[in-house]
Coordinates of C-alpha atoms in Angstrom, one line a residue:
X27 CA -25.7 164.9 -142.2
X28 CA -25.1 161.2 -142.7
X29 CA -28.2 159.2 -143.2
X30 CA -28.7 156.3 -140.9
X31 CA -29.4 152.7 -141.7
X32 CA -31.7 150.2 -140.0
X33 CA -32.1 146.4 -140.0
X34 CA -35.1 145.1 -138.1
X35 CA -36.0 141.5 -139.0
X36 CA -37.0 138.1 -137.8
X37 CA -36.4 134.9 -139.7
X38 CA -37.5 131.5 -138.6
X39 CA -35.8 128.3 -139.6
X40 CA -35.8 124.7 -138.3
X41 CA -33.9 124.9 -135.0
X42 CA -32.9 128.5 -135.4
X43 CA -34.4 131.9 -135.2
X44 CA -32.8 135.2 -136.2
X45 CA -34.3 138.2 -134.5
X46 CA -32.3 141.4 -134.7
X47 CA -32.8 145.1 -134.6
X48 CA -30.1 147.7 -134.8
X49 CA -29.5 151.2 -136.4
X50 CA -26.2 152.7 -137.5
X51 CA -24.7 155.6 -139.5
X52 CA -21.0 154.5 -139.6
X53 CA -19.4 153.6 -143.0
X54 CA -17.9 150.3 -141.8
X55 CA -20.1 148.2 -139.5
X56 CA -18.6 144.8 -138.4
X57 CA -20.8 141.8 -137.7
X58 CA -18.9 139.8 -135.1
X59 CA -19.5 136.6 -133.3
X60 CA -18.9 132.8 -133.3
X61 CA -19.9 130.4 -136.0
X62 CA -23.7 129.7 -136.3
X63 CA -24.5 133.0 -134.6
X64 CA -26.6 134.2 -137.6
X65 CA -24.1 136.5 -139.3
X66 CA -24.2 135.0 -142.8
X67 CA -28.0 134.5 -142.6
X68 CA -28.4 138.1 -141.7
X69 CA -26.4 139.3 -144.7
X70 CA -28.2 136.9 -147.0
X71 CA -31.5 138.2 -145.8
X72 CA -30.4 141.8 -146.4
X73 CA -29.4 140.8 -149.9
X74 CA -32.9 139.4 -150.4
X75 CA -32.1 135.7 -150.5
X76 CA -34.5 134.8 -147.7
X77 CA -38.1 135.8 -146.9
X78 CA -38.3 136.9 -143.3
X79 CA -41.4 136.9 -141.1
X80 CA -40.7 140.5 -140.2
X81 CA -38.4 142.9 -141.9
X82 CA -37.5 146.5 -142.3
X83 CA -34.3 147.0 -144.2
X84 CA -33.3 150.6 -144.8
X85 CA -29.7 151.4 -146.0
X86 CA -28.7 155.0 -145.9
X87 CA -32.1 156.4 -146.8
X88 CA -33.2 153.6 -149.2
X89 CA -35.9 151.2 -148.0
X90 CA -35.2 147.8 -149.6
X91 CA -37.8 145.8 -147.6
X92 CA -40.7 146.6 -145.4
X93 CA -43.1 143.7 -144.7
X94 CA -45.5 146.0 -142.9
X95 CA -46.0 147.9 -146.2
X96 CA -45.8 144.9 -148.5
X97 CA -42.5 146.3 -150.0
X98 CA -39.8 143.9 -151.1
X99 CA -37.2 144.8 -153.8
X100 CA -35.8 141.8 -155.7
X101 CA -32.2 140.9 -155.3
X102 CA -31.1 142.5 -158.5
X103 CA -32.7 145.8 -157.7
X104 CA -31.2 146.2 -154.2
X105 CA -27.9 147.7 -155.5
X106 CA -25.7 145.7 -153.1
X107 CA -22.2 144.3 -153.8
X108 CA -21.8 140.8 -152.4
X109 CA -18.4 139.2 -151.7
X110 CA -18.6 135.8 -150.0
X111 CA -15.8 133.8 -148.4
X112 CA -14.9 132.0 -151.5
X113 CA -14.7 134.4 -154.5
X114 CA -17.0 132.9 -157.3
X115 CA -14.8 133.9 -160.3
X116 CA -15.7 132.2 -163.6
X117 CA -12.7 130.0 -164.5
X118 CA -13.2 130.3 -168.3
X119 CA -12.8 134.1 -168.2
X120 CA -9.7 136.1 -167.5
X121 CA -9.7 138.9 -164.9
X122 CA -11.0 141.5 -167.3
X123 CA -13.9 139.2 -168.4
X124 CA -14.9 138.6 -164.7
X125 CA -14.8 142.3 -164.0
X126 CA -17.0 143.1 -167.0
X127 CA -19.8 141.0 -165.4
X128 CA -20.1 143.7 -162.7
X129 CA -20.6 146.4 -165.3
X130 CA -24.0 145.1 -166.4
X131 CA -25.9 146.7 -163.4
X132 CA -24.0 150.0 -163.3
X133 CA -25.1 151.3 -166.7
X134 CA -23.2 154.2 -168.2
X135 CA -21.3 154.9 -165.0
X136 CA -19.9 151.3 -164.9
X137 CA -16.5 152.1 -166.6
X138 CA -15.8 154.9 -164.1
X139 CA -16.6 152.6 -161.2
X140 CA -14.4 149.9 -162.7
X141 CA -11.5 152.3 -163.2
X142 CA -11.7 153.5 -159.6
X143 CA -11.9 149.9 -158.3
X144 CA -8.9 148.8 -160.5
X145 CA -6.9 151.8 -159.2
X146 CA -7.7 151.4 -155.5
X147 CA -7.2 147.6 -155.5
X148 CA -4.1 147.8 -157.7
X149 CA -5.1 145.1 -160.1
X150 CA -4.4 146.8 -163.5
X151 CA -1.5 144.4 -164.2
X152 CA -3.8 141.4 -163.7
X153 CA -6.5 142.2 -166.3
X154 CA -5.3 139.7 -168.9
X155 CA -4.3 137.0 -166.5
X156 CA -6.4 133.8 -166.3
X157 CA -8.2 133.2 -163.1
X158 CA -6.3 129.9 -162.6
X159 CA -3.0 131.9 -162.3
X160 CA -4.2 134.2 -159.5
X161 CA -3.0 133.9 -155.9
X162 CA -5.6 133.8 -153.1
X163 CA -5.1 137.4 -152.3
X164 CA -5.4 138.4 -156.0
X165 CA -8.6 136.4 -156.3
X166 CA -10.1 138.3 -153.4
X167 CA -9.1 141.7 -154.8
X168 CA -10.6 140.8 -158.2
X169 CA -13.9 139.7 -156.4
X170 CA -13.9 143.0 -154.6
X171 CA -13.3 144.9 -157.8
X172 CA -16.1 143.1 -159.6
X173 CA -18.5 144.0 -156.7
X174 CA -17.4 147.7 -156.9
X175 CA -17.8 147.8 -160.7
X176 CA -21.5 147.3 -160.3
X177 CA -21.8 150.7 -158.5
X178 CA -23.3 149.3 -155.3
X179 CA -24.8 151.5 -152.5
X180 CA -23.1 149.2 -150.0
X181 CA -20.7 146.2 -149.9
X182 CA -21.7 143.0 -148.0
X183 CA -18.6 141.1 -147.1
X184 CA -18.8 137.6 -145.6
X185 CA -15.4 136.9 -144.0
X186 CA -13.5 137.7 -147.3
X187 CA -10.2 137.0 -145.6
X188 CA -11.1 133.8 -143.8
X189 CA -9.5 131.5 -146.5
X190 CA -6.2 133.4 -146.6
X191 CA -3.2 132.8 -144.4
X192 CA -2.0 135.4 -142.0
X193 CA 0.5 137.0 -144.4
X194 CA -2.1 137.3 -147.2
X195 CA -4.6 138.8 -144.8
X196 CA -2.1 141.4 -143.9
X197 CA -1.6 142.3 -147.6
X198 CA -5.4 142.4 -148.5
X199 CA -6.7 144.2 -145.4
X200 CA -5.1 147.6 -146.4
X201 CA -7.1 147.4 -149.7
X202 CA -10.3 147.1 -147.7
X203 CA -9.4 150.2 -145.7
X204 CA -8.8 152.0 -148.9
X205 CA -12.3 151.1 -150.1
X206 CA -13.6 152.5 -146.9
X207 CA -11.6 155.7 -146.8
X208 CA -10.9 156.6 -150.5
X209 CA -14.2 155.5 -152.0
X210 CA -16.3 156.2 -148.9
X211 CA -18.4 153.1 -149.7
X212 CA -20.4 151.8 -146.7
X213 CA -19.9 148.1 -145.8
X214 CA -21.3 145.4 -143.6
X215 CA -18.4 143.1 -142.8
X216 CA -18.6 139.7 -141.2
X217 CA -15.6 138.5 -139.2
X218 CA -14.7 136.4 -136.1
X219 CA -11.3 138.0 -136.0
X220 CA -11.0 140.7 -133.3
X221 CA -8.0 142.2 -135.1
X222 CA -9.9 142.6 -138.4
X223 CA -12.8 144.2 -136.5
X224 CA -10.5 146.7 -134.7
X225 CA -8.6 147.6 -137.9
X226 CA -11.5 148.0 -140.2
X227 CA -14.7 148.6 -138.2
X228 CA -16.1 151.8 -137.0
X229 CA -19.0 150.0 -135.3
X230 CA -19.1 146.4 -134.0
X231 CA -22.4 144.5 -133.7
X232 CA -21.9 141.2 -131.8
X233 CA -24.3 138.3 -132.6
X234 CA -24.9 135.1 -130.7
X235 CA -27.7 132.7 -131.1
X236 CA -29.4 134.9 -133.7
X237 CA -29.6 137.9 -131.3
X238 CA -27.6 141.1 -130.9
X239 CA -25.8 140.9 -127.6
X240 CA -23.6 144.0 -127.8
X241 CA -23.0 147.0 -130.1
X242 CA -20.7 150.0 -130.1
X243 CA -17.2 151.0 -131.1
X244 CA -15.0 147.9 -131.7
X245 CA -12.5 148.8 -129.0
X246 CA -15.2 149.2 -126.4
X247 CA -17.4 146.2 -127.4
X248 CA -15.1 143.4 -128.4
X249 CA -13.6 143.0 -124.9
X250 CA -16.7 144.0 -123.0
X251 CA -18.3 141.7 -120.3
X252 CA -21.2 141.1 -122.7
X253 CA -18.8 139.4 -125.1
X254 CA -16.7 137.5 -122.6
X255 CA -19.0 134.4 -122.6
X256 CA -18.2 134.0 -126.3
X257 CA -14.4 134.0 -125.6
X258 CA -13.8 130.2 -126.2
X259 CA -15.8 130.2 -129.4
X260 CA -13.8 133.2 -130.6
X261 CA -10.5 131.6 -130.0
X262 CA -9.5 133.5 -126.8
X263 CA -8.1 130.9 -124.4
X264 CA -7.5 133.2 -121.4
X265 CA -9.6 135.9 -119.9
X266 CA -7.7 137.7 -117.1
X267 CA -9.1 140.4 -114.8
X268 CA -6.7 143.3 -114.1
X269 CA -6.6 146.8 -112.8
X270 CA -4.8 149.9 -114.1
X271 CA -1.6 151.0 -112.3
X272 CA 0.1 153.7 -114.4
X273 CA -0.5 155.5 -117.7
X274 CA 2.0 157.4 -119.8
X275 CA 3.0 157.9 -123.4
X276 CA 4.8 154.6 -123.5
X277 CA 1.6 152.6 -122.7
X278 CA -0.5 151.7 -119.7
X279 CA 0.6 149.3 -117.0
X280 CA -2.0 147.0 -115.5
X281 CA -1.7 144.4 -112.7
X282 CA -3.5 141.1 -112.6
X283 CA -4.9 139.5 -109.4
X284 CA -1.9 137.2 -109.4
X285 CA 0.5 140.2 -109.3
X286 CA 1.6 140.0 -112.9
X287 CA 2.2 143.5 -114.5
X288 CA 1.6 143.9 -118.2
X289 CA 1.9 146.9 -120.6
X290 CA -1.2 147.3 -122.8
X291 CA -2.2 149.6 -125.6
X292 CA -5.1 152.0 -125.3
X293 CA -6.1 154.2 -122.5
X294 CA -6.4 152.7 -119.0
X295 CA -6.7 155.0 -116.0
X296 CA -5.0 154.1 -112.7
X297 CA -7.5 152.0 -110.6
X298 CA -9.7 151.2 -113.6
X299 CA -10.9 147.6 -113.7
X300 CA -10.7 145.7 -117.0
X301 CA -10.6 142.2 -118.5
X302 CA -7.8 141.1 -120.9
X303 CA -8.6 138.5 -123.6
X304 CA -5.4 136.6 -124.4
X305 CA -5.1 134.1 -127.2

């Protein structure tokens, strides 16, 4: 039986309060929401970079922080792999030198972790290359491999594809799926891109204003009525109400109130009401 995880915390800052509580057991949980909703602050608090007013952080059976019991593990003892938006690779080291930094925490199992990370992320041919000669996608793969080499219990990923153009995102995203599927490593993944959330996430947790406003499977949650008020901040210019007309193997046909018929993916039963978010 898969052990569940729980994050229950409240953090106060000038002009902002983060107050969230949720539990999950899925491997890939996506934190989704507009900018300034509290996503990065939440991950940094789980990592141990902030002292919350109230906290219970339990990740797959390991309690990392519990203010009620006076328990607080230091950052270096939490066993978490952190990958921010901009990969902080050391420019004076080559790829192999940067990867060796991740081995310090893994002990004797470090070489095995690094070997798996190098294989899954396909960076063996980059080991002797200077950081300055890496493309954006290669830098992100090296940053992921360094985090994996430390043998983390979970990866914390803060929009790791945000700085990449669409073509590079499409090339790096399959490697994240391989980490999830082949290594079975749990991850908390921040994104404001619905496509990334649908392709990678098994659970979506939507934040707005420091609060959880919706949670569930990405396909059910990301276009739910609870998320529609965030549509402009998430880059969805048009929200259209529609109703299912027909359903077959080729797709489902829906009709808008203006009489426009569209074919959509996913299951929509005849007569079922839904909202379409269109960029």
